[in-house]
PDB file of C-alpha atoms in Angstrom:
ATOM      1  CA  LYS A 209      -6.150  24.646   5.279  1.00  0.00           C
ATOM      2  CA  LEU A 210      -7.767  22.587   8.016  1.00  0.00           C
ATOM      3  CA  ARG A 211      -5.722  22.677  11.192  1.00  0.00           C
ATOM      4  CA  ASP A 212      -5.718  22.542  14.994  1.00  0.00           C
ATOM      5  CA  ASN A 213      -9.239  21.102  15.382  1.00  0.00           C
ATOM      6  CA  ARG A 214     -10.673  18.484  17.729  1.00  0.00           C
ATOM      7  CA  ALA A 215     -13.820  16.626  16.676  1.00  0.00           C
ATOM      8  CA  SER A 216     -15.499  13.719  18.457  1.00  0.00           C
ATOM      9  CA  TYR A 217     -18.231  11.335  17.311  1.00  0.00           C
ATOM     10  CA  PHE A 218     -19.194  13.121  14.117  1.00  0.00           C
ATOM     11  CA  ARG A 219     -20.134  10.763  11.304  1.00  0.00           C
ATOM     12  CA  HIS A 220     -17.420  12.484   9.241  1.00  0.00           C
ATOM     13  CA  PHE A 221     -14.877  15.030  10.385  1.00  0.00           C
ATOM     14  CA  ALA A 222     -14.537  16.602   6.931  1.00  0.00           C
ATOM     15  CA  LEU A 223     -15.469  16.064   3.294  1.00  0.00           C
ATOM     16  CA  LEU A 224     -13.143  17.957   0.958  1.00  0.00           C
ATOM     17  CA  ALA A 225     -14.299  18.188  -2.652  1.00  0.00           C
ATOM     18  CA  GLY A 226     -11.568  20.515  -3.853  1.00  0.00           C
ATOM     19  CA  SER A 227      -7.830  20.161  -4.285  1.00  0.00           C
ATOM     20  CA  SER A 228      -4.657  21.686  -2.822  1.00  0.00           C
ATOM     21  CA  ASN A 229      -5.742  20.927   0.745  1.00  0.00           C
ATOM     22  CA  ILE A 230      -3.517  20.972   3.815  1.00  0.00           C
ATOM     23  CA  VAL A 231      -4.932  18.995   6.754  1.00  0.00           C
ATOM     24  CA  THR A 232      -2.626  19.181   9.748  1.00  0.00           C
ATOM     25  CA  SER A 233      -2.508  18.928  13.548  1.00  0.00           C
ATOM     26  CA  ASN A 234      -6.120  17.804  14.028  1.00  0.00           C
ATOM     27  CA  HIS A 235      -7.585  15.107  16.278  1.00  0.00           C
ATOM     28  CA  TRP A 236     -10.792  13.463  15.136  1.00  0.00           C
ATOM     29  CA  PHE A 237     -12.191  10.327  16.663  1.00  0.00           C
ATOM     30  CA  GLN A 238     -15.178   8.019  16.428  1.00  0.00           C
ATOM     31  CA  GLY A 239     -15.920   4.457  17.509  1.00  0.00           C
ATOM     32  CA  ASP A 240     -17.510   2.577  20.389  1.00  0.00           C
ATOM     33  CA  THR A 241     -16.757  -0.359  22.667  1.00  0.00           C
ATOM     34  CA  SER A 242     -18.715  -3.031  20.777  1.00  0.00           C
ATOM     35  CA  ASN A 243     -16.696  -5.956  19.472  1.00  0.00           C
ATOM     36  CA  ASP A 244     -16.023  -5.939  15.714  1.00  0.00           C
ATOM     37  CA  GLY A 245     -17.629  -2.506  15.510  1.00  0.00           C
ATOM     38  CA  GLY A 246     -18.093  -0.698  12.216  1.00  0.00           C
ATOM     39  CA  ARG A 247     -16.449   2.618  11.444  1.00  0.00           C
ATOM     40  CA  THR A 248     -17.120   5.478   9.038  1.00  0.00           C
ATOM     41  CA  ALA A 249     -14.702   7.693   7.162  1.00  0.00           C
ATOM     42  CA  GLY A 250     -13.289  10.514   9.248  1.00  0.00           C
ATOM     43  CA  LEU A 251     -11.827  12.358   6.261  1.00  0.00           C
ATOM     44  CA  ILE A 252     -13.212  12.045   2.723  1.00  0.00           C
ATOM     45  CA  LEU A 253     -11.395  13.377  -0.348  1.00  0.00           C
ATOM     46  CA  THR A 254     -13.467  13.426  -3.556  1.00  0.00           C
ATOM     47  CA  ARG A 255     -11.002  14.821  -6.119  1.00  0.00           C
ATOM     48  CA  THR A 256      -8.816  12.414  -8.080  1.00  0.00           C
ATOM     49  CA  ASN A 257      -5.982  14.897  -8.676  1.00  0.00           C
ATOM     50  CA  SER A 258      -6.012  15.743  -4.991  1.00  0.00           C
ATOM     51  CA  ARG A 259      -2.786  17.731  -4.556  1.00  0.00           C
ATOM     52  CA  SER A 260      -3.379  17.403  -0.812  1.00  0.00           C
ATOM     53  CA  THR A 261      -1.207  16.891   2.241  1.00  0.00           C
ATOM     54  CA  VAL A 262      -2.530  15.158   5.365  1.00  0.00           C
ATOM     55  CA  THR A 263       0.111  15.308   8.069  1.00  0.00           C
ATOM     56  CA  SER A 264       0.594  15.234  11.847  1.00  0.00           C
ATOM     57  CA  ASN A 265      -3.013  14.322  12.663  1.00  0.00           C
ATOM     58  CA  TYR A 266      -4.429  11.925  15.261  1.00  0.00           C
ATOM     59  CA  ILE A 267      -6.853   9.757  13.264  1.00  0.00           C
ATOM     60  CA  ASP A 268      -8.756   7.765  15.849  1.00  0.00           C
ATOM     61  CA  ASN A 269     -11.241   4.927  15.184  1.00  0.00           C
ATOM     62  CA  CYS A 270     -12.042   5.995  11.638  1.00  0.00           C
ATOM     63  CA  PHE A 271     -10.401   5.982   8.231  1.00  0.00           C
ATOM     64  CA  VAL A 272      -9.407   8.201   5.317  1.00  0.00           C
ATOM     65  CA  GLU A 273     -11.446   7.625   2.157  1.00  0.00           C
ATOM     66  CA  TRP A 274     -10.416   8.801  -1.328  1.00  0.00           C
ATOM     67  CA  VAL A 275     -13.129   8.658  -3.992  1.00  0.00           C
ATOM     68  CA  ASN A 276     -14.294  10.344  -7.200  1.00  0.00           C
ATOM     69  CA  GLU A 277     -18.025  10.186  -6.501  1.00  0.00           C
ATOM     70  CA  HIS A 278     -18.540  13.851  -7.454  1.00  0.00           C
ATOM     71  CA  ASP A 279     -17.228  13.250 -10.991  1.00  0.00           C
ATOM     72  CA  SER A 280     -20.136  13.357 -13.456  1.00  0.00           C
ATOM     73  CA  ALA A 281     -18.103  11.133 -15.829  1.00  0.00           C
ATOM     74  CA  PRO A 282     -16.275   8.868 -13.383  1.00  0.00           C
ATOM     75  CA  ASP A 283     -14.495   6.581 -15.879  1.00  0.00           C
ATOM     76  CA  TYR A 284     -10.858   7.371 -16.607  1.00  0.00           C
ATOM     77  CA  ASP A 285     -10.481   9.632 -19.658  1.00  0.00           C
ATOM     78  CA  SER A 286      -6.889  10.840 -20.195  1.00  0.00           C
ATOM     79  CA  GLU A 287      -6.763  12.481 -16.754  1.00  0.00           C
ATOM     80  CA  PHE A 288      -4.193  12.507 -13.964  1.00  0.00           C
ATOM     81  CA  SER A 289      -6.297   9.807 -12.252  1.00  0.00           C
ATOM     82  CA  PHE A 290      -5.866   9.272  -8.478  1.00  0.00           C
ATOM     83  CA  SER A 291      -2.812  11.418  -7.923  1.00  0.00           C
ATOM     84  CA  ALA A 292      -0.813  13.822  -5.767  1.00  0.00           C
ATOM     85  CA  LEU A 293      -1.802  12.785  -2.248  1.00  0.00           C
ATOM     86  CA  ASN A 294       0.591  12.782   0.709  1.00  0.00           C
ATOM     87  CA  LEU A 295      -0.242  11.097   4.038  1.00  0.00           C
ATOM     88  CA  SER A 296       2.674  11.429   6.412  1.00  0.00           C
ATOM     89  CA  ASP A 297       3.544  11.493  10.111  1.00  0.00           C
ATOM     90  CA  ASN A 298       0.016  10.729  11.305  1.00  0.00           C
ATOM     91  CA  VAL A 299      -1.045   8.648  14.306  1.00  0.00           C
ATOM     92  CA  PHE A 300      -3.670   6.060  13.303  1.00  0.00           C
ATOM     93  CA  LEU A 301      -5.383   4.205  16.155  1.00  0.00           C
ATOM     94  CA  ALA A 302      -8.476   1.993  16.354  1.00  0.00           C
ATOM     95  CA  GLY A 303      -9.916  -0.414  18.906  1.00  0.00           C
ATOM     96  CA  ASN A 304     -12.493  -3.207  18.889  1.00  0.00           C
ATOM     97  CA  VAL A 305     -12.798  -3.101  15.109  1.00  0.00           C
ATOM     98  CA  ALA A 306     -13.593  -5.950  12.732  1.00  0.00           C
ATOM     99  CA  PRO A 307     -10.535  -7.644  11.190  1.00  0.00           C
ATOM    100  CA  TRP A 308     -11.439  -6.299   7.735  1.00  0.00           C
ATOM    101  CA  PHE A 309     -11.253  -2.663   8.896  1.00  0.00           C
ATOM    102  CA  THR A 310      -8.590  -0.535   7.168  1.00  0.00           C
ATOM    103  CA  PHE A 311      -7.290   2.978   7.811  1.00  0.00           C
ATOM    104  CA  LEU A 312      -7.182   3.990   4.133  1.00  0.00           C
ATOM    105  CA  VAL A 313      -9.881   3.176   1.571  1.00  0.00           C
ATOM    106  CA  ILE A 314      -9.632   4.192  -2.085  1.00  0.00           C
ATOM    107  CA  LYS A 315     -12.844   3.784  -4.058  1.00  0.00           C
ATOM    108  CA  PRO A 316     -12.835   4.466  -7.812  1.00  0.00           C
ATOM    109  CA  HIS A 317     -16.347   5.064  -9.133  1.00  0.00           C
ATOM    110  CA  GLY A 318     -15.336   4.412 -12.744  1.00  0.00           C
ATOM    111  CA  ALA A 319     -13.159   2.032 -14.722  1.00  0.00           C
ATOM    112  CA  GLY A 320      -9.579   2.522 -15.891  1.00  0.00           C
ATOM    113  CA  HIS A 321      -8.162   4.545 -12.986  1.00  0.00           C
ATOM    114  CA  TYR A 322      -4.798   4.004 -11.344  1.00  0.00           C
ATOM    115  CA  LEU A 323      -2.541   5.532  -8.693  1.00  0.00           C
ATOM    116  CA  ASN A 324      -0.346   8.265 -10.108  1.00  0.00           C
ATOM    117  CA  GLY A 325       1.556   9.754  -7.172  1.00  0.00           C
ATOM    118  CA  LEU A 326       0.755   8.625  -3.629  1.00  0.00           C
ATOM    119  CA  ASN A 327       3.080   8.950  -0.637  1.00  0.00           C
ATOM    120  CA  ILE A 328       2.197   7.155   2.614  1.00  0.00           C
ATOM    121  CA  ASN A 329       5.214   7.571   4.843  1.00  0.00           C
ATOM    122  CA  ASN A 330       6.234   7.740   8.509  1.00  0.00           C
ATOM    123  CA  ASN A 331       2.790   6.968   9.921  1.00  0.00           C
ATOM    124  CA  SER A 332       2.053   4.983  13.067  1.00  0.00           C
ATOM    125  CA  PHE A 333      -0.695   2.341  12.739  1.00  0.00           C
ATOM    126  CA  ARG A 334      -1.982   0.536  15.822  1.00  0.00           C
ATOM    127  CA  ILE A 335      -4.963  -1.640  16.714  1.00  0.00           C
ATOM    128  CA  ILE A 336      -6.029  -2.326  20.306  1.00  0.00           C
ATOM    129  CA  GLY A 337      -8.415  -5.053  21.419  1.00  0.00           C
ATOM    130  CA  GLY A 338      -7.712  -7.268  18.426  1.00  0.00           C
ATOM    131  CA  SER A 339      -5.955  -7.107  15.076  1.00  0.00           C
ATOM    132  CA  ILE A 340      -6.647  -6.337  11.414  1.00  0.00           C
ATOM    133  CA  ALA A 341      -5.346  -7.828   8.186  1.00  0.00           C
ATOM    134  CA  GLN A 342      -3.858  -4.665   6.642  1.00  0.00           C
ATOM    135  CA  VAL A 343      -4.087  -0.870   6.742  1.00  0.00           C
ATOM    136  CA  GLU A 344      -5.054  -0.127   3.125  1.00  0.00           C
ATOM    137  CA  HIS A 345      -7.825  -1.308   0.819  1.00  0.00           C
ATOM    138  CA  VAL A 346      -9.280  -0.690  -2.645  1.00  0.00           C
ATOM    139  CA  ASP A 347     -13.089  -0.738  -2.546  1.00  0.00           C
ATOM    140  CA  THR A 348     -14.161  -2.318  -5.837  1.00  0.00           C
ATOM    141  CA  SER A 349     -17.919  -1.797  -5.394  1.00  0.00           C
ATOM    142  CA  PHE A 350     -17.996   0.198  -8.649  1.00  0.00           C
ATOM    143  CA  ALA A 351     -14.645  -0.486 -10.323  1.00  0.00           C
ATOM    144  CA  ASP A 352     -11.113  -1.697  -9.701  1.00  0.00           C
ATOM    145  CA  PHE A 353      -7.799  -0.064 -10.550  1.00  0.00           C
ATOM    146  CA  ASP A 354      -5.656  -0.707 -13.606  1.00  0.00           C
ATOM    147  CA  TYR A 355      -2.725  -2.139 -11.636  1.00  0.00           C
ATOM    148  CA  ASN A 356      -0.466  -2.250 -14.671  1.00  0.00           C
ATOM    149  CA  ARG A 357      -0.402   1.586 -14.817  1.00  0.00           C
ATOM    150  CA  MET A 358       0.488   2.289 -11.187  1.00  0.00           C
ATOM    151  CA  LYS A 359       3.330   4.769 -10.762  1.00  0.00           C
ATOM    152  CA  GLY A 360       4.812   7.061  -8.146  1.00  0.00           C
ATOM    153  CA  VAL A 361       3.603   4.997  -5.165  1.00  0.00           C
ATOM    154  CA  ASN A 362       5.791   5.266  -2.061  1.00  0.00           C
ATOM    155  CA  PHE A 363       4.601   3.358   1.001  1.00  0.00           C
ATOM    156  CA  THR A 364       7.544   3.372   3.400  1.00  0.00           C
ATOM    157  CA  SER A 365       8.833   3.866   6.952  1.00  0.00           C
ATOM    158  CA  ASN A 366       5.492   3.218   8.646  1.00  0.00           C
ATOM    159  CA  THR A 367       5.104   1.306  11.912  1.00  0.00           C
ATOM    160  CA  TYR A 368       2.568  -1.469  12.474  1.00  0.00           C
ATOM    161  CA  ASN A 369       1.186  -2.902  15.717  1.00  0.00           C
ATOM    162  CA  ASN A 370      -1.401  -5.715  15.695  1.00  0.00           C
ATOM    163  CA  ILE A 371      -1.578  -5.562  11.909  1.00  0.00           C
ATOM    164  CA  GLU A 372      -0.837  -8.762  10.006  1.00  0.00           C
ATOM    165  CA  LYS A 373       0.456  -7.295   6.737  1.00  0.00           C
ATOM    166  CA  ARG A 374       3.267  -4.743   6.841  1.00  0.00           C
ATOM    167  CA  SER A 375       2.615  -3.074   3.497  1.00  0.00           C
ATOM    168  CA  GLU A 376       5.630  -1.516   1.839  1.00  0.00           C
ATOM    169  CA  SER A 377       6.749  -0.329  -1.600  1.00  0.00           C
ATOM    170  CA  PRO A 378       9.552  -0.252  -2.516  1.00  0.00           C
ATOM    171  CA  PHE A 379      10.083  -3.365  -0.428  1.00  0.00           C
ATOM    172  CA  SER A 380      13.313  -5.104   0.626  1.00  0.00           C
ATOM    173  CA  TYR A 381      12.957  -8.863   1.008  1.00  0.00           C
ATOM    174  CA  GLU A 382      15.354 -11.647   1.991  1.00  0.00           C
ATOM    175  CA  PHE A 383      14.693 -14.952   0.242  1.00  0.00           C
ATOM    176  CA  SER A 384      16.480 -18.262   0.755  1.00  0.00           C
ATOM    177  CA  ARG A 385      16.326 -21.350  -1.433  1.00  0.00           C
ATOM    178  CA  ALA A 386      17.549 -24.648  -0.022  1.00  0.00           C
ATOM    179  CA  GLY A 387      17.462 -26.754  -3.206  1.00  0.00           C
ATOM    180  CA  VAL A 388      19.236 -25.921  -6.453  1.00  0.00           C
ATOM    181  CA  SER A 389      17.208 -24.486  -9.320  1.00  0.00           C
ATOM    182  CA  ASN A 390      17.821 -22.108 -12.193  1.00  0.00           C
ATOM    183  CA  ASP A 391      14.287 -20.693 -11.839  1.00  0.00           C
ATOM    184  CA  TRP A 392      13.364 -19.146  -8.472  1.00  0.00           C
ATOM    185  CA  SER A 393       9.735 -18.082  -7.926  1.00  0.00           C
ATOM    186  CA  ILE A 394       9.213 -15.519  -5.146  1.00  0.00           C
ATOM    187  CA  SER A 395       5.805 -14.312  -3.936  1.00  0.00           C
ATOM    188  CA  LEU A 396       5.462 -10.738  -2.653  1.00  0.00           C
ATOM    189  CA  ALA A 397       1.713 -10.959  -1.970  1.00  0.00           C
ATOM    190  CA  ASP A 398       2.133 -10.480   1.778  1.00  0.00           C
ATOM    191  CA  HIS A 399       4.043  -7.223   1.402  1.00  0.00           C
ATOM    192  CA  LEU A 400       2.964  -5.050  -1.548  1.00  0.00           C
ATOM    193  CA  PRO A 401       0.185  -2.524  -0.748  1.00  0.00           C
ATOM    194  CA  PHE A 402      -3.288  -2.481  -2.328  1.00  0.00           C
ATOM    195  CA  GLU A 403      -2.888  -6.120  -3.474  1.00  0.00           C
ATOM    196  CA  GLY A 404      -0.627  -4.627  -6.129  1.00  0.00           C
ATOM    197  CA  TRP A 405       1.380  -6.364  -8.820  1.00  0.00           C
ATOM    198  CA  ALA A 406       5.105  -7.026  -8.526  1.00  0.00           C
ATOM    199  CA  GLN A 407       5.877  -4.559 -11.298  1.00  0.00           C
ATOM    200  CA  ALA A 408       9.587  -3.900 -10.961  1.00  0.00           C
ATOM    201  CA  VAL A 409      12.720  -5.164  -9.237  1.00  0.00           C
ATOM    202  CA  GLU A 410      15.299  -2.503  -8.447  1.00  0.00           C
ATOM    203  CA  SER A 411      18.084  -4.797  -7.243  1.00  0.00           C
ATOM    204  CA  VAL A 412      19.067  -8.370  -6.380  1.00  0.00           C
ATOM    205  CA  VAL A 413      22.118  -8.998  -4.176  1.00  0.00           C
ATOM    206  CA  ALA A 414      23.445 -12.381  -3.032  1.00  0.00           C
ATOM    207  CA  MET A 415      23.954 -12.692   0.712  1.00  0.00           C
ATOM    208  CA  GLY A 416      26.899 -15.038   0.977  1.00  0.00           C
ATOM    209  CA  PRO A 417      27.894 -17.596  -1.642  1.00  0.00           C
ATOM    210  CA  LEU A 418      25.567 -19.176  -4.161  1.00  0.00           C
ATOM    211  CA  THR A 419      26.331 -22.860  -4.694  1.00  0.00           C
ATOM    212  CA  ASN A 420      25.492 -25.483  -7.298  1.00  0.00           C
ATOM    213  CA  GLY A 421      24.478 -29.099  -6.762  1.00  0.00           C
ATOM    214  CA  ALA A 422      28.108 -30.088  -6.170  1.00  0.00           C
ATOM    215  CA  GLY A 423      28.523 -27.480  -3.436  1.00  0.00           C
ATOM    216  CA  GLN A 424      30.772 -25.291  -5.574  1.00  0.00           C
ATOM    217  CA  GLU A 425      30.468 -21.514  -5.448  1.00  0.00           C
ATOM    218  CA  VAL A 426      28.785 -19.921  -8.447  1.00  0.00           C
ATOM    219  CA  PHE A 427      29.584 -16.353  -9.439  1.00  0.00           C
ATOM    220  CA  ALA A 428      26.567 -15.306 -11.464  1.00  0.00           C
ATOM    221  CA  ALA A 429      23.740 -12.785 -11.534  1.00  0.00           C
ATOM    222  CA  PRO A 430      20.120 -13.525 -12.452  1.00  0.00           C
ATOM    223  CA  TYR A 431      17.744 -11.751 -14.747  1.00  0.00           C
ATOM    224  CA  VAL A 432      14.206 -11.001 -13.588  1.00  0.00           C
ATOM    225  CA  HIS A 433      10.675 -11.724 -14.769  1.00  0.00           C
ATOM    226  CA  ALA A 434       8.193  -9.382 -13.029  1.00  0.00           C
ATOM    227  CA  LYS A 435       4.390  -9.671 -12.768  1.00  0.00           C
ATOM    228  CA  GLN A 436       4.346 -13.454 -12.483  1.00  0.00           C
ATOM    229  CA  GLY A 437       1.717 -15.815 -11.078  1.00  0.00           C
ATOM    230  CA  ALA A 438      -2.064 -15.780 -11.355  1.00  0.00           C
ATOM    231  CA  SER A 439      -2.288 -12.529  -9.358  1.00  0.00           C
ATOM    232  CA  GLN A 440       0.902 -11.061 -10.879  1.00  0.00           C
ATOM    233  CA  ASN A 441       2.390 -10.542  -7.423  1.00  0.00           C
ATOM    234  CA  GLU A 442       5.339 -12.886  -7.896  1.00  0.00           C
ATOM    235  CA  ILE A 443       8.742 -12.478  -9.492  1.00  0.00           C
ATOM    236  CA  ARG A 444      11.047 -15.072 -11.021  1.00  0.00           C
ATOM    237  CA  LEU A 445      14.826 -15.038 -10.899  1.00  0.00           C
ATOM    238  CA  ARG A 446      16.483 -16.911 -13.770  1.00  0.00           C
ATOM    239  CA  TRP A 447      20.049 -18.115 -13.252  1.00  0.00           C
ATOM    240  CA  PRO A 448      22.530 -19.447 -15.845  1.00  0.00           C
ATOM    241  CA  GLU A 449      22.698 -22.749 -13.917  1.00  0.00           C
ATOM    242  CA  PRO A 450      20.858 -24.348 -10.973  1.00  0.00           C
ATOM    243  CA  VAL A 451      21.942 -22.690  -7.713  1.00  0.00           C
ATOM    244  CA  GLN A 452      20.857 -22.324  -4.109  1.00  0.00           C
ATOM    245  CA  GLY A 453      21.490 -19.646  -1.500  1.00  0.00           C
ATOM    246  CA  THR A 454      20.114 -16.383  -0.158  1.00  0.00           C
ATOM    247  CA  VAL A 455      19.407 -13.084  -1.893  1.00  0.00           C
ATOM    248  CA  ILE A 456      18.046  -9.714  -0.828  1.00  0.00           C
ATOM    249  CA  LEU A 457      15.899  -8.028  -3.444  1.00  0.00           C
ATOM    250  CA  ARG A 458      14.125  -4.694  -3.659  1.00  0.00           C
ATOM    251  CA  ALA A 459      10.798  -4.681  -5.505  1.00  0.00           C
ATOM    252  CA  ARG A 460       7.990  -2.237  -6.274  1.00  0.00           C
ATOM    253  CA  MET A 461       4.266  -2.341  -7.023  1.00  0.00           C
ATOM    254  CA  ASP A 462       4.541   0.549  -9.489  1.00  0.00           C
ATOM    255  CA  ASP A 463       6.241   1.233 -12.796  1.00  0.00           C
ATOM    256  CA  VAL A 464       9.654   2.873 -12.481  1.00  0.00           C
ATOM    257  CA  HIS A 465       9.312   4.686 -15.833  1.00  0.00           C
TER     258      HIS A 465
END
């Protein structure tokens, strides 16, 4: 348990190599006033099956890094992989950072790993003196994730200020098509976290009438193709006839099984 601490201008606030950690009610901060300044990790977790909770902290001008650099055999080998980490109800703030800065970095040191239980909920993310592209990032210096195996990823109810991408999964999205087609292609690249694949669609609901080329209402439901496009971050809705209109869908970057 790591709680009720205040740390300023350390290179790292804490490096936790074990599991079953509770990090709560701390304030650690770094940074400087230079434009596009670099930042180091404030909290580093080096166990894949982390079983850790990080909650109600003030994480200021630094980031959380999750790695497996202490694993003597870092490739995936029938393990739990990167799993059982909860980040909730934290205040994330940074100023004068480069636009590629992120508040969460996951860095697999071996091939074949995936996310297997990660909850990032109810956090506040804010940038002052500029903006950043997104809050989360996979560092592929050594290896990338197996995105087809992702499961148990919940990235919801966070707030974003001066951050271009509002990452969310599951994600509710309203899509409108003005011309009739029986094959709708919808990109979710600007919404799913970790550049993840559009793995599953939980629901599709028409908002108002769907109409055909003659302007007549069509009472039909589509079926779904997930993991479409070159980056597998698109979905396709297939209709029994060409239609146009508006739908709200709910999609995920992980496998629902």
